[in-house]
Short mmCIF file of C-alpha atoms in Angstrom, two decimals:
data_model
loop_
_atom_site.label_atom_id
_atom_site.label_comp_id
_atom_site.label_asym_id
_atom_site.label_seq_id
_atom_site.Cartn_x
_atom_site.Cartn_y
_atom_site.Cartn_z
CA MET A 1 0.00 0.00 0.00
CA LEU A 2 2.86 2.33 0.85
CA GLU A 3 4.41 1.88 -2.58
CA ILE A 4 1.46 3.47 -4.38
CA ILE A 5 1.64 6.71 -2.35
CA VAL A 6 3.39 9.41 -4.33
CA LEU A 7 5.75 11.44 -2.18
CA PRO A 8 8.20 14.15 -3.22
CA LEU A 9 11.84 13.15 -3.13
CA LEU A 10 12.98 15.15 -0.13
CA THR A 11 15.98 13.21 1.05
CA MET A 12 17.52 14.75 4.19
CA VAL A 13 15.17 17.73 4.11
CA THR A 14 12.96 18.72 7.04
CA CYS A 15 10.62 21.34 5.67
CA LYS A 16 6.95 22.02 6.41
CA GLU A 17 5.78 19.86 3.49
CA THR A 18 7.92 16.93 4.65
CA ARG A 19 6.50 17.17 8.17
CA ALA A 20 2.95 17.23 6.82
CA ALA A 21 3.62 14.17 4.64
CA ILE A 22 5.05 12.20 7.56
CA ILE A 23 2.06 12.96 9.78
CA ALA A 24 -0.35 12.12 6.93
CA LEU A 25 1.23 8.69 6.58
CA HIS A 26 1.09 8.23 10.35
CA LYS A 27 -2.63 9.09 10.38
CA ASN A 28 -3.22 6.54 7.61
CA GLY A 29 -1.90 3.78 9.84
CA PHE A 30 1.70 3.49 8.66
CA THR A 31 4.24 2.68 11.32
CA GLY A 32 7.40 4.64 11.91
CA LYS A 33 9.37 1.82 10.35
CA ASP A 34 7.25 1.97 7.18
CA ILE A 35 7.76 5.73 6.89
CA VAL A 36 11.51 5.41 7.45
CA ALA A 37 11.60 3.03 4.48
CA THR A 38 10.43 5.86 2.21
CA LYS A 39 13.63 7.80 3.03
CA ILE A 40 11.62 10.98 3.14
CA ALA A 41 13.70 12.15 6.12
CA PRO A 42 16.22 10.80 8.62
CA LYS A 43 14.90 8.17 11.04
CA SER A 44 15.36 10.35 14.10
CA THR A 45 13.50 13.22 12.44
CA ILE A 46 10.55 11.03 11.50
CA TYR A 47 10.15 9.64 15.02
CA ARG A 48 10.51 13.12 16.51
CA PHE A 49 7.73 14.49 14.30
CA ILE A 50 5.45 11.59 15.22
CA LYS A 51 6.20 12.00 18.94
CA ASN A 52 5.54 15.75 18.85
CA PHE A 53 2.28 15.17 16.97
CA LYS A 54 1.09 12.68 19.59
CA GLU A 55 1.93 15.09 22.41
CA ARG A 56 0.49 18.29 20.91
CA GLY A 57 -2.01 17.01 18.38
CA SER A 58 -0.64 19.43 15.78
CA ILE A 59 2.04 19.42 13.09
CA LEU A 60 2.95 23.04 13.84
CA VAL A 61 6.34 23.57 15.41
CA LYS A 62 6.17 25.20 18.79
CA LYS A 63 7.76 28.58 18.60
CA ALA A 64 10.81 28.86 20.81
CA SER A 65 10.47 31.53 23.45
CA GLY A 66 14.05 32.76 22.97
CA ARG A 67 15.72 35.29 25.16
CA PRO A 68 13.23 37.99 26.27
CA ARG A 69 13.78 41.50 24.96
CA LYS A 70 15.31 43.92 27.42
CA SER A 71 13.08 46.75 26.27
CA SER A 72 9.44 47.34 25.49
CA LYS A 73 8.13 49.01 22.36
CA ARG A 74 7.59 52.18 24.36
CA GLN A 75 11.19 52.14 25.55
CA ASP A 76 12.36 51.51 21.97
CA ARG A 77 10.47 54.61 20.84
CA LEU A 78 12.12 56.57 23.64
CA LEU A 79 15.56 55.46 22.43
CA LYS A 80 14.67 56.57 18.91
CA ARG A 81 13.64 60.01 20.18
CA ILE A 82 16.90 60.32 22.15
CA GLN A 83 18.93 59.49 19.04
CA LEU A 84 17.01 61.88 16.79
CA ARG A 85 17.53 64.64 19.35
CA ASP A 86 21.30 64.20 19.04
CA ARG A 87 22.28 62.47 15.81
CA SER A 88 25.97 62.38 16.73
CA ALA A 89 25.51 60.57 20.06
CA THR A 90 27.42 57.28 20.21
CA SER A 91 25.77 53.97 21.08
CA ALA A 92 27.63 53.96 24.42
CA GLU A 93 26.30 57.43 25.27
CA LEU A 94 22.79 56.39 24.24
CA ALA A 95 23.04 53.29 26.44
CA GLN A 96 23.87 55.48 29.44
CA GLU A 97 20.96 57.84 28.78
CA TRP A 98 18.63 54.89 28.16
CA GLN A 99 19.71 53.41 31.48
CA GLN A 100 18.51 56.56 33.23
CA ALA A 101 15.07 55.77 31.75
CA GLY A 102 15.18 52.32 33.35
CA VAL A 103 16.61 50.18 30.54
CA SER A 104 19.86 48.38 31.30
CA ALA A 105 21.24 47.47 27.88
CA SER A 106 24.61 47.31 26.18
CA ALA A 107 25.79 49.56 23.36
CA ARG A 108 25.37 46.58 21.03
CA THR A 109 21.70 46.26 21.99
CA VAL A 110 21.26 49.98 21.37
CA ARG A 111 22.67 49.58 17.85
CA ARG A 112 20.31 46.67 17.15
CA ARG A 113 17.27 48.64 18.30
CA LEU A 114 18.25 51.60 16.14
CA LEU A 115 18.84 49.33 13.15
CA GLU A 116 15.29 48.02 13.56
CA ASP A 117 14.11 51.61 13.06
CA GLY A 118 16.36 52.10 10.04
CA LEU A 119 18.84 54.32 11.89
CA VAL A 120 22.32 53.33 10.76
CA SER A 121 25.65 54.95 11.59
CA ARG A 122 27.19 56.79 8.65
CA ARG A 123 29.84 59.46 8.17
CA ALA A 124 28.23 62.91 8.24
CA ALA A 125 28.03 64.62 4.85
CA LYS A 126 30.01 67.85 4.60
CA LYS A 127 27.93 70.74 3.34
CA PRO A 128 28.26 74.52 3.66
CA LEU A 129 26.43 76.10 6.58
CA LEU A 130 23.19 77.66 5.38
CA SER A 131 22.01 80.87 7.03
CA LYS A 132 18.38 82.02 6.88
CA LYS A 133 19.37 84.40 4.09
CA ASN A 134 21.02 81.57 2.17
CA ILE A 135 17.88 79.44 2.46
CA ARG A 136 15.68 82.34 1.37
CA ASP A 137 17.92 83.10 -1.62
CA ARG A 138 17.99 79.42 -2.62
CA LEU A 139 14.21 79.29 -2.62
CA ILE A 140 13.94 82.51 -4.64
CA PHE A 141 16.40 81.16 -7.21
CA CYS A 142 14.74 77.76 -7.48
CA ARG A 143 11.24 79.20 -7.80
CA LYS A 144 12.47 81.52 -10.53
CA TYR A 145 13.81 78.61 -12.58
CA SER A 146 11.39 75.87 -11.50
CA GLU A 147 9.78 75.71 -14.93
CA TRP A 148 13.03 75.34 -16.85
CA THR A 149 13.55 72.11 -18.72
CA ALA A 150 16.80 70.28 -19.44
CA GLU A 151 16.73 71.99 -22.84
CA ASP A 152 16.62 75.41 -21.19
CA TRP A 153 19.57 74.51 -18.96
CA GLY A 154 21.42 73.36 -22.04
CA LYS A 155 21.88 77.03 -22.95
CA VAL A 156 23.77 77.81 -19.73
CA ILE A 157 27.54 77.88 -19.32
CA PHE A 158 28.50 77.03 -15.73
CA SER A 159 31.82 78.22 -14.30
CA ASP A 160 33.85 78.06 -11.12
CA GLU A 161 37.33 78.01 -9.60
CA ALA A 162 38.82 74.94 -7.93
CA PRO A 163 42.06 74.00 -6.10
CA PHE A 164 44.15 70.92 -6.94
CA ARG A 165 46.79 69.60 -4.54
CA LEU A 166 49.64 67.15 -4.92
CA PHE A 167 49.65 63.65 -3.46
CA GLY A 168 45.96 62.97 -3.70
CA ALA A 169 44.91 65.58 -1.15
CA SER A 170 42.33 66.98 -3.61
CA GLY A 171 39.87 64.14 -3.19
CA LYS A 172 39.11 60.94 -1.30
CA ARG A 173 40.89 57.68 -1.98
CA LEU A 174 39.76 54.21 -0.97
CA VAL A 175 42.07 51.20 -1.02
CA ARG A 176 41.47 47.49 -0.55
CA ARG A 177 43.95 45.89 1.82
CA ARG A 178 44.51 42.73 3.80
CA LYS A 179 45.06 42.50 7.52
CA GLY A 180 48.39 44.04 8.46
CA GLU A 181 48.67 46.10 5.26
CA ARG A 182 47.37 49.41 6.62
CA TYR A 183 50.78 51.07 6.33
CA HIS A 184 51.96 49.23 3.22
CA GLN A 185 53.36 51.67 0.67
CA SER A 186 50.62 50.83 -1.84
CA CYS A 187 47.90 51.44 0.75
CA VAL A 188 48.85 54.85 2.13
CA MET A 189 48.16 58.33 0.75
CA PRO A 190 51.33 60.46 1.02
CA THR A 191 50.98 63.90 2.55
CA VAL A 192 53.31 66.84 2.97
CA LYS A 193 53.11 69.77 5.37
CA HIS A 194 52.71 72.41 2.70
CA PRO A 195 51.48 70.73 -0.51
CA ASP A 196 51.69 72.65 -3.76
CA THR A 197 48.25 73.91 -4.68
CA ILE A 198 47.16 74.88 -8.16
CA HIS A 199 44.05 76.99 -8.69
CA VAL A 200 42.13 76.69 -11.94
CA TRP A 201 39.13 78.33 -13.55
CA GLY A 202 36.94 76.37 -15.92
CA CYS A 203 33.55 76.34 -17.59
CA PHE A 204 31.30 73.84 -19.32
CA SER A 205 27.87 73.40 -20.83
CA SER A 206 25.77 70.59 -22.28
CA LYS A 207 27.94 70.85 -25.39
CA GLY A 208 31.01 69.74 -23.42
CA VAL A 209 33.85 71.28 -21.44
CA GLY A 210 35.04 74.74 -22.33
CA SER A 211 38.26 76.52 -21.52
CA LEU A 212 40.35 75.75 -18.47
CA THR A 213 42.98 78.17 -17.25
CA ILE A 214 45.53 77.81 -14.46
CA LEU A 215 46.08 80.72 -12.12
CA PRO A 216 49.82 81.56 -12.04
CA LYS A 217 51.57 81.23 -8.70
CA ASN A 218 51.57 84.32 -6.49
CA THR A 219 48.66 85.76 -8.47
CA ALA A 220 45.61 86.84 -6.50
CA MET A 221 42.10 86.00 -7.64
CA ASN A 222 41.09 89.62 -8.10
CA LYS A 223 38.85 91.48 -10.52
CA GLU A 224 41.73 92.19 -12.93
CA TRP A 225 42.62 88.52 -13.21
CA TYR A 226 38.96 87.55 -13.51
CA GLN A 227 38.21 90.04 -16.27
CA ASN A 228 41.22 88.83 -18.22
CA THR A 229 40.06 85.22 -17.76
CA LEU A 230 36.59 86.04 -19.05
CA GLN A 231 38.09 87.84 -22.03
CA GLN A 232 40.57 85.10 -22.90
CA GLN A 233 38.61 81.98 -21.88
CA LEU A 234 34.86 82.61 -21.65
CA LEU A 235 34.26 84.50 -24.87
CA PRO A 236 36.10 81.96 -27.07
CA THR A 237 34.14 79.15 -25.38
CA THR A 238 30.77 80.79 -25.99
CA GLN A 239 31.70 81.43 -29.62
CA GLN A 240 32.92 77.88 -30.13
CA GLN A 241 29.97 76.16 -28.45
CA PHE A 242 27.07 78.46 -29.29
CA GLY A 243 28.19 80.65 -32.19
CA GLU A 244 25.63 83.40 -32.70
CA GLU A 245 23.09 81.65 -30.49
CA GLN A 246 22.36 83.43 -27.22
CA CYS A 247 23.64 81.64 -24.11
CA ILE A 248 23.54 82.38 -20.40
CA PHE A 249 26.56 82.62 -18.11
CA GLN A 250 26.62 81.37 -14.53
CA HIS A 251 29.09 82.37 -11.84
CA ASP A 252 28.75 82.52 -8.08
CA GLY A 253 28.84 85.53 -5.76
CA ALA A 254 32.59 85.65 -5.09
CA PRO A 255 33.78 89.23 -4.48
CA CYS A 256 35.79 89.41 -7.71
CA HIS A 257 32.73 88.16 -9.65
CA LYS A 258 30.47 90.89 -8.24
CA ALA A 259 32.89 93.78 -8.79
CA LYS A 260 31.33 96.73 -10.62
CA VAL A 261 33.98 96.58 -13.34
CA ILE A 262 33.08 92.92 -14.02
CA THR A 263 29.35 93.64 -14.08
CA LYS A 264 29.93 96.50 -16.52
CA TRP A 265 32.24 94.43 -18.72
CA LEU A 266 29.72 91.58 -18.95
CA GLY A 267 27.02 94.08 -19.85
CA ASP A 268 29.20 95.61 -22.55
CA GLN A 269 29.76 92.13 -24.00
CA ASN A 270 26.00 91.41 -23.95
CA VAL A 271 26.56 88.40 -21.68
CA GLU A 272 23.32 87.37 -19.97
CA ILE A 273 23.82 86.33 -16.33
CA LEU A 274 21.98 83.50 -14.55
CA GLY A 275 20.72 84.39 -11.14
CA PRO A 276 21.27 86.09 -8.86
CA TRP A 277 23.14 83.01 -7.68
CA PRO A 278 22.42 82.03 -4.03
CA GLY A 279 25.36 81.87 -1.64
CA ASN A 280 26.71 78.61 -0.22
CA SER A 281 25.01 76.56 -2.93
CA PRO A 282 27.57 74.27 -4.58
CA ASP A 283 24.90 71.56 -4.72
CA LEU A 284 23.08 73.65 -7.33
CA ASN A 285 26.15 73.97 -9.56
CA PRO A 286 26.88 70.84 -11.64
CA ILE A 287 30.46 71.96 -12.23
CA GLU A 288 31.15 70.95 -8.61
CA ASN A 289 30.45 67.34 -9.63
CA LEU A 290 32.71 67.82 -12.63
CA TRP A 291 35.53 69.00 -10.35
CA SER A 292 35.12 65.90 -8.18
CA ILE A 293 35.34 63.62 -11.22
CA LEU A 294 38.36 65.51 -12.54
CA LYS A 295 40.16 65.36 -9.17
CA ARG A 296 39.69 61.60 -8.94
CA ARG A 297 41.10 61.15 -12.43
CA VAL A 298 44.05 63.43 -11.69
CA ASP A 299 44.81 61.65 -8.40
CA LYS A 300 44.93 58.30 -10.20
CA GLN A 301 47.80 59.64 -12.32
CA LYS A 302 49.80 60.34 -9.12
CA PRO A 303 51.65 63.47 -10.28
CA THR A 304 54.81 64.14 -8.24
CA ASN A 305 55.43 67.84 -8.91
CA SER A 306 53.57 71.00 -9.87
CA ASP A 307 54.49 70.87 -13.56
CA LYS A 308 53.28 67.29 -13.84
CA LEU A 309 50.12 68.16 -11.92
CA GLN A 310 49.29 70.99 -14.34
CA GLU A 311 49.93 68.72 -17.28
CA VAL A 312 47.66 65.99 -15.94
CA ILE A 313 44.88 68.47 -15.10
CA MET A 314 44.80 69.82 -18.65
CA LYS A 315 44.99 66.33 -20.16
CA GLU A 316 42.14 64.93 -18.06
CA TRP A 317 40.00 68.05 -18.57
CA VAL A 318 39.92 67.74 -22.36
CA ALA A 319 39.24 63.99 -21.99
CA ILE A 320 35.89 64.63 -20.30
CA SER A 321 33.16 63.50 -22.70
CA GLN A 322 30.21 65.54 -23.89
CA ASP A 323 27.88 62.76 -22.68
CA LEU A 324 29.10 63.28 -19.12
CA ALA A 325 28.76 67.05 -19.39
CA GLN A 326 25.25 66.74 -20.79
CA LYS A 327 24.21 64.29 -18.07
CA LEU A 328 25.30 66.77 -15.39
CA ILE A 329 23.42 69.63 -17.05
CA GLU A 330 20.29 67.49 -17.35
CA SER A 331 20.31 67.03 -13.57
CA MET A 332 19.43 70.70 -13.02
CA PRO A 333 15.61 70.30 -13.00
CA SER A 334 15.98 67.56 -10.36
CA ARG A 335 18.28 69.75 -8.26
CA ILE A 336 15.81 72.64 -8.39
CA ALA A 337 12.86 70.40 -7.52
CA GLU A 338 14.66 68.79 -4.59
CA VAL A 339 15.70 72.10 -3.03
CA LEU A 340 12.11 73.32 -3.30
CA LYS A 341 10.84 70.08 -1.76
CA LYS A 342 13.30 70.45 1.12
CA LYS A 343 12.35 74.10 1.59
CA GLY A 344 15.75 75.49 0.72
CA GLN A 345 17.90 72.91 2.50
CA HIS A 346 20.72 70.93 0.88
CA CYS A 347 19.97 68.46 -1.87
CA LYS A 348 21.81 65.19 -2.54
CA TYR A 349 24.01 66.52 -5.32
#
């Protein structure tokens, strides 16, 4: 009779279906020995299932009680409020404060409770401090350009200055290492007390990167230097990328950018200005992302002196593709929308 019963081949498997099949055979009058012959599960498992069924009258596995939680749901909510009140508090500090509320728990338990609420420990993002005026100006700017499409932003030339330092100090570097290799030569980032720093000015649009100029050593970033840069670098870029088509120029509110002589010169050249640009808003300027990409590429070349650094900067700048430039420009509507959604606060860019 047993031979005609069709059972799934579940050798050495103890799942819910296997347990149900064993009990079904037992209910139909088959002995433990008969069921073992089917090799549906190990002998000890089969007899254990049958024994448990006789004792409890059910095939359901009794849930183990486990170690009781040290905190109630109410106490867990209190811990969450304490953490949100001070985001930088360590798990050890939270454990001490939680203990004052009557919960004796370790820092490890604190971390587990916070993880259950989706609160994970991460390095704080570095963003410029926003004053009330900054937030107000960001909202004014974003509302003004909230209806602009990616095509509209494609007519804008973004510009900025950026510093580059020797020995990888310009950007972050991650390395993969084995235990004991922390100070291996290939896993360290060399530093010097006074690294050579090179300042550059560049611009780009959806049509690709424009001119890039390096500020000579011992030259201040003043209005005279800036006007000369606009004359020698910006105008040729606008002519090359847009021809007779009208474009819009973006620059931030640095003192040399806002000088009266610069404002007059731009007006005389019929250069339309985007803005007014809100202060402390690098997240709204896609050229900041371009600088980060450029710095990573330059650092990979590991230049060892200022001349080599300048050479690598220029080489990697012209190697930036139009597709990348266009992708950054096309992110502008999302940046604007996110700042508006966050009521003037920082966006993810």
